[in-house]
């Protein structure tokens, strides 16, 4: 997909969302609840992605941004019986 096609698609999605938000005060209660559930799901996924990325970045690097070499992964070997 070219960048122009991507921008056109994003503009179309934005226009649909804006139209949906404009019609929301006049919508049925079921439609309002469904829209809020979808919006809550999107926000939750984005929040979890941010938390996961920050935890992963923190475990690899210290607070100052340098790698922490004290934390090394230890390989676990099976015990011989």
mmCIF file with all atom_site columns, C-alpha atoms in Angstrom:
data_model
loop_
_atom_site.group_PDB
_atom_site.id
_atom_site.type_symbol
_atom_site.label_atom_id
_atom_site.label_alt_id
_atom_site.label_comp_id
_atom_site.label_asym_id
_atom_site.label_entity_id
_atom_site.label_seq_id
_atom_site.pdbx_PDB_ins_code
_atom_site.Cartn_x
_atom_site.Cartn_y
_atom_site.Cartn_z
_atom_site.occupancy
_atom_site.B_iso_or_equiv
_atom_site.pdbx_formal_charge
_atom_site.auth_seq_id
_atom_site.auth_comp_id
_atom_site.auth_asym_id
_atom_site.auth_atom_id
_atom_site.pdbx_PDB_model_num
ATOM 1  C CA . UNK A 1 1  ? 0.000   0.000   0.000  1.00 0.00 ? 1  UNK A CA 1
ATOM 2  C CA . UNK A 1 2  ? 1.411   3.361   -0.946 1.00 0.00 ? 2  UNK A CA 1
ATOM 3  C CA . UNK A 1 3  ? 1.660   6.226   1.480  1.00 0.00 ? 3  UNK A CA 1
ATOM 4  C CA . UNK A 1 4  ? -1.035  8.150   -0.393 1.00 0.00 ? 4  UNK A CA 1
ATOM 5  C CA . UNK A 1 5  ? -3.423  5.182   -0.142 1.00 0.00 ? 5  UNK A CA 1
ATOM 6  C CA . UNK A 1 6  ? -2.646  4.809   3.553  1.00 0.00 ? 6  UNK A CA 1
ATOM 7  C CA . UNK A 1 7  ? -3.288  8.502   4.211  1.00 0.00 ? 7  UNK A CA 1
ATOM 8  C CA . UNK A 1 8  ? -6.533  8.334   2.245  1.00 0.00 ? 8  UNK A CA 1
ATOM 9  C CA . UNK A 1 9  ? -7.647  5.299   4.249  1.00 0.00 ? 9  UNK A CA 1
ATOM 10 C CA . UNK A 1 10 ? -6.779  6.999   7.564  1.00 0.00 ? 10 UNK A CA 1
ATOM 11 C CA . UNK A 1 11 ? -8.690  10.098  6.484  1.00 0.00 ? 11 UNK A CA 1
ATOM 12 C CA . UNK A 1 12 ? -11.733 7.965   5.611  1.00 0.00 ? 12 UNK A CA 1
ATOM 13 C CA . UNK A 1 13 ? -11.613 6.204   8.985  1.00 0.00 ? 13 UNK A CA 1
ATOM 14 C CA . UNK A 1 14 ? -11.263 9.553   10.766 1.00 0.00 ? 14 UNK A CA 1
ATOM 15 C CA . UNK A 1 15 ? -14.254 10.977  8.916  1.00 0.00 ? 15 UNK A CA 1
ATOM 16 C CA . UNK A 1 16 ? -16.372 7.934   9.802  1.00 0.00 ? 16 UNK A CA 1
ATOM 17 C CA . UNK A 1 17 ? -15.375 8.236   13.459 1.00 0.00 ? 17 UNK A CA 1
ATOM 18 C CA . UNK A 1 18 ? -16.178 11.948  13.498 1.00 0.00 ? 18 UNK A CA 1
ATOM 19 C CA . UNK A 1 19 ? -19.566 11.280  11.903 1.00 0.00 ? 19 UNK A CA 1
ATOM 20 C CA . UNK A 1 20 ? -20.248 8.567   14.502 1.00 0.00 ? 20 UNK A CA 1
ATOM 21 C CA . UNK A 1 21 ? -19.320 10.934  17.338 1.00 0.00 ? 21 UNK A CA 1
ATOM 22 C CA . UNK A 1 22 ? -21.607 13.632  15.934 1.00 0.00 ? 22 UNK A CA 1
ATOM 23 C CA . UNK A 1 23 ? -24.547 11.197  15.790 1.00 0.00 ? 23 UNK A CA 1
ATOM 24 C CA . UNK A 1 24 ? -23.855 9.710   19.227 1.00 0.00 ? 24 UNK A CA 1
ATOM 25 C CA . UNK A 1 25 ? -26.037 12.091  21.333 1.00 0.00 ? 25 UNK A CA 1
ATOM 26 C CA . UNK A 1 26 ? -29.084 11.132  19.226 1.00 0.00 ? 26 UNK A CA 1
ATOM 27 C CA . UNK A 1 27 ? -28.333 7.395   19.194 1.00 0.00 ? 27 UNK A CA 1
ATOM 28 C CA . UNK A 1 28 ? -30.105 4.576   20.990 1.00 0.00 ? 28 UNK A CA 1
ATOM 29 C CA . UNK A 1 29 ? -28.778 3.626   24.433 1.00 0.00 ? 29 UNK A CA 1
ATOM 30 C CA . UNK A 1 30 ? -27.669 0.234   23.076 1.00 0.00 ? 30 UNK A CA 1
ATOM 31 C CA . UNK A 1 31 ? -25.591 1.917   20.385 1.00 0.00 ? 31 UNK A CA 1
ATOM 32 C CA . UNK A 1 32 ? -24.006 4.267   22.933 1.00 0.00 ? 32 UNK A CA 1
ATOM 33 C CA . UNK A 1 33 ? -23.073 1.342   25.190 1.00 0.00 ? 33 UNK A CA 1
ATOM 34 C CA . UNK A 1 34 ? -21.662 -0.630  22.249 1.00 0.00 ? 34 UNK A CA 1
ATOM 35 C CA . UNK A 1 35 ? -19.568 2.356   21.162 1.00 0.00 ? 35 UNK A CA 1
ATOM 36 C CA . UNK A 1 36 ? -18.264 2.832   24.708 1.00 0.00 ? 36 UNK A CA 1
ATOM 37 C CA . UNK A 1 37 ? -17.363 -0.866  24.984 1.00 0.00 ? 37 UNK A CA 1
ATOM 38 C CA . UNK A 1 38 ? -15.409 -0.746  21.710 1.00 0.00 ? 38 UNK A CA 1
ATOM 39 C CA . UNK A 1 39 ? -13.689 2.458   22.786 1.00 0.00 ? 39 UNK A CA 1
ATOM 40 C CA . UNK A 1 40 ? -12.824 0.958   26.188 1.00 0.00 ? 40 UNK A CA 1
ATOM 41 C CA . UNK A 1 41 ? -11.385 -2.134  24.471 1.00 0.00 ? 41 UNK A CA 1
ATOM 42 C CA . UNK A 1 42 ? -9.167  -0.019  22.213 1.00 0.00 ? 42 UNK A CA 1
ATOM 43 C CA . UNK A 1 43 ? -7.923  2.074   25.138 1.00 0.00 ? 43 UNK A CA 1
ATOM 44 C CA . UNK A 1 44 ? -7.234  -1.063  27.204 1.00 0.00 ? 44 UNK A CA 1
ATOM 45 C CA . UNK A 1 45 ? -5.206  -2.677  24.426 1.00 0.00 ? 45 UNK A CA 1
ATOM 46 C CA . UNK A 1 46 ? -3.157  0.480   23.901 1.00 0.00 ? 46 UNK A CA 1
ATOM 47 C CA . UNK A 1 47 ? -2.557  0.855   27.647 1.00 0.00 ? 47 UNK A CA 1
ATOM 48 C CA . UNK A 1 48 ? -1.447  -2.780  27.972 1.00 0.00 ? 48 UNK A CA 1
ATOM 49 C CA . UNK A 1 49 ? 0.919   -2.358  25.021 1.00 0.00 ? 49 UNK A CA 1
ATOM 50 C CA . UNK A 1 50 ? 2.480   0.708   26.639 1.00 0.00 ? 50 UNK A CA 1
ATOM 51 C CA . UNK A 1 51 ? 2.874   -1.118  29.954 1.00 0.00 ? 51 UNK A CA 1
ATOM 52 C CA . UNK A 1 52 ? 4.395   -4.185  28.267 1.00 0.00 ? 52 UNK A CA 1
ATOM 53 C CA . UNK A 1 53 ? 6.841   -2.087  26.252 1.00 0.00 ? 53 UNK A CA 1
ATOM 54 C CA . UNK A 1 54 ? 7.874   -0.049  29.266 1.00 0.00 ? 54 UNK A CA 1
ATOM 55 C CA . UNK A 1 55 ? 8.400   -3.168  31.407 1.00 0.00 ? 55 UNK A CA 1
ATOM 56 C CA . UNK A 1 56 ? 10.445  -4.817  28.665 1.00 0.00 ? 56 UNK A CA 1
ATOM 57 C CA . UNK A 1 57 ? 12.528  -1.693  28.158 1.00 0.00 ? 57 UNK A CA 1
ATOM 58 C CA . UNK A 1 58 ? 13.051  -1.293  31.904 1.00 0.00 ? 58 UNK A CA 1
ATOM 59 C CA . UNK A 1 59 ? 14.223  -4.888  32.300 1.00 0.00 ? 59 UNK A CA 1
ATOM 60 C CA . UNK A 1 60 ? 16.786  -4.465  29.505 1.00 0.00 ? 60 UNK A CA 1
ATOM 61 C CA . UNK A 1 61 ? 18.016  -1.009  30.490 1.00 0.00 ? 61 UNK A CA 1
ATOM 62 C CA . UNK A 1 62 ? 18.466  0.798   33.769 1.00 0.00 ? 62 UNK A CA 1
ATOM 63 C CA . UNK A 1 63 ? 16.732  4.044   34.584 1.00 0.00 ? 63 UNK A CA 1
ATOM 64 C CA . UNK A 1 64 ? 19.563  6.014   32.986 1.00 0.00 ? 64 UNK A CA 1
ATOM 65 C CA . UNK A 1 65 ? 19.134  4.214   29.661 1.00 0.00 ? 65 UNK A CA 1
ATOM 66 C CA . UNK A 1 66 ? 22.306  2.121   29.869 1.00 0.00 ? 66 UNK A CA 1
ATOM 67 C CA . UNK A 1 67 ? 22.097  -1.657  29.777 1.00 0.00 ? 67 UNK A CA 1
ATOM 68 C CA . UNK A 1 68 ? 22.250  -3.394  33.134 1.00 0.00 ? 68 UNK A CA 1
ATOM 69 C CA . UNK A 1 69 ? 24.824  -6.159  32.777 1.00 0.00 ? 69 UNK A CA 1
ATOM 70 C CA . UNK A 1 70 ? 24.230  -7.521  36.275 1.00 0.00 ? 70 UNK A CA 1
ATOM 71 C CA . UNK A 1 71 ? 21.027  -9.152  35.147 1.00 0.00 ? 71 UNK A CA 1
ATOM 72 C CA . UNK A 1 72 ? 22.030  -12.109 33.028 1.00 0.00 ? 72 UNK A CA 1
ATOM 73 C CA . UNK A 1 73 ? 19.816  -14.910 31.939 1.00 0.00 ? 73 UNK A CA 1
ATOM 74 C CA . UNK A 1 74 ? 20.767  -18.211 33.519 1.00 0.00 ? 74 UNK A CA 1
ATOM 75 C CA . UNK A 1 75 ? 20.316  -21.308 31.430 1.00 0.00 ? 75 UNK A CA 1
ATOM 76 C CA . UNK A 1 76 ? 18.577  -24.066 33.309 1.00 0.00 ? 76 UNK A CA 1
ATOM 77 C CA . UNK A 1 77 ? 19.881  -27.550 32.576 1.00 0.00 ? 77 UNK A CA 1
ATOM 78 C CA . UNK A 1 78 ? 18.014  -30.757 33.357 1.00 0.00 ? 78 UNK A CA 1
ATOM 79 C CA . UNK A 1 79 ? 19.294  -32.720 36.304 1.00 0.00 ? 79 UNK A CA 1
ATOM 80 C CA . UNK A 1 80 ? 20.678  -36.201 35.734 1.00 0.00 ? 80 UNK A CA 1
ATOM 81 C CA . UNK A 1 81 ? 19.113  -38.946 37.813 1.00 0.00 ? 81 UNK A CA 1
#
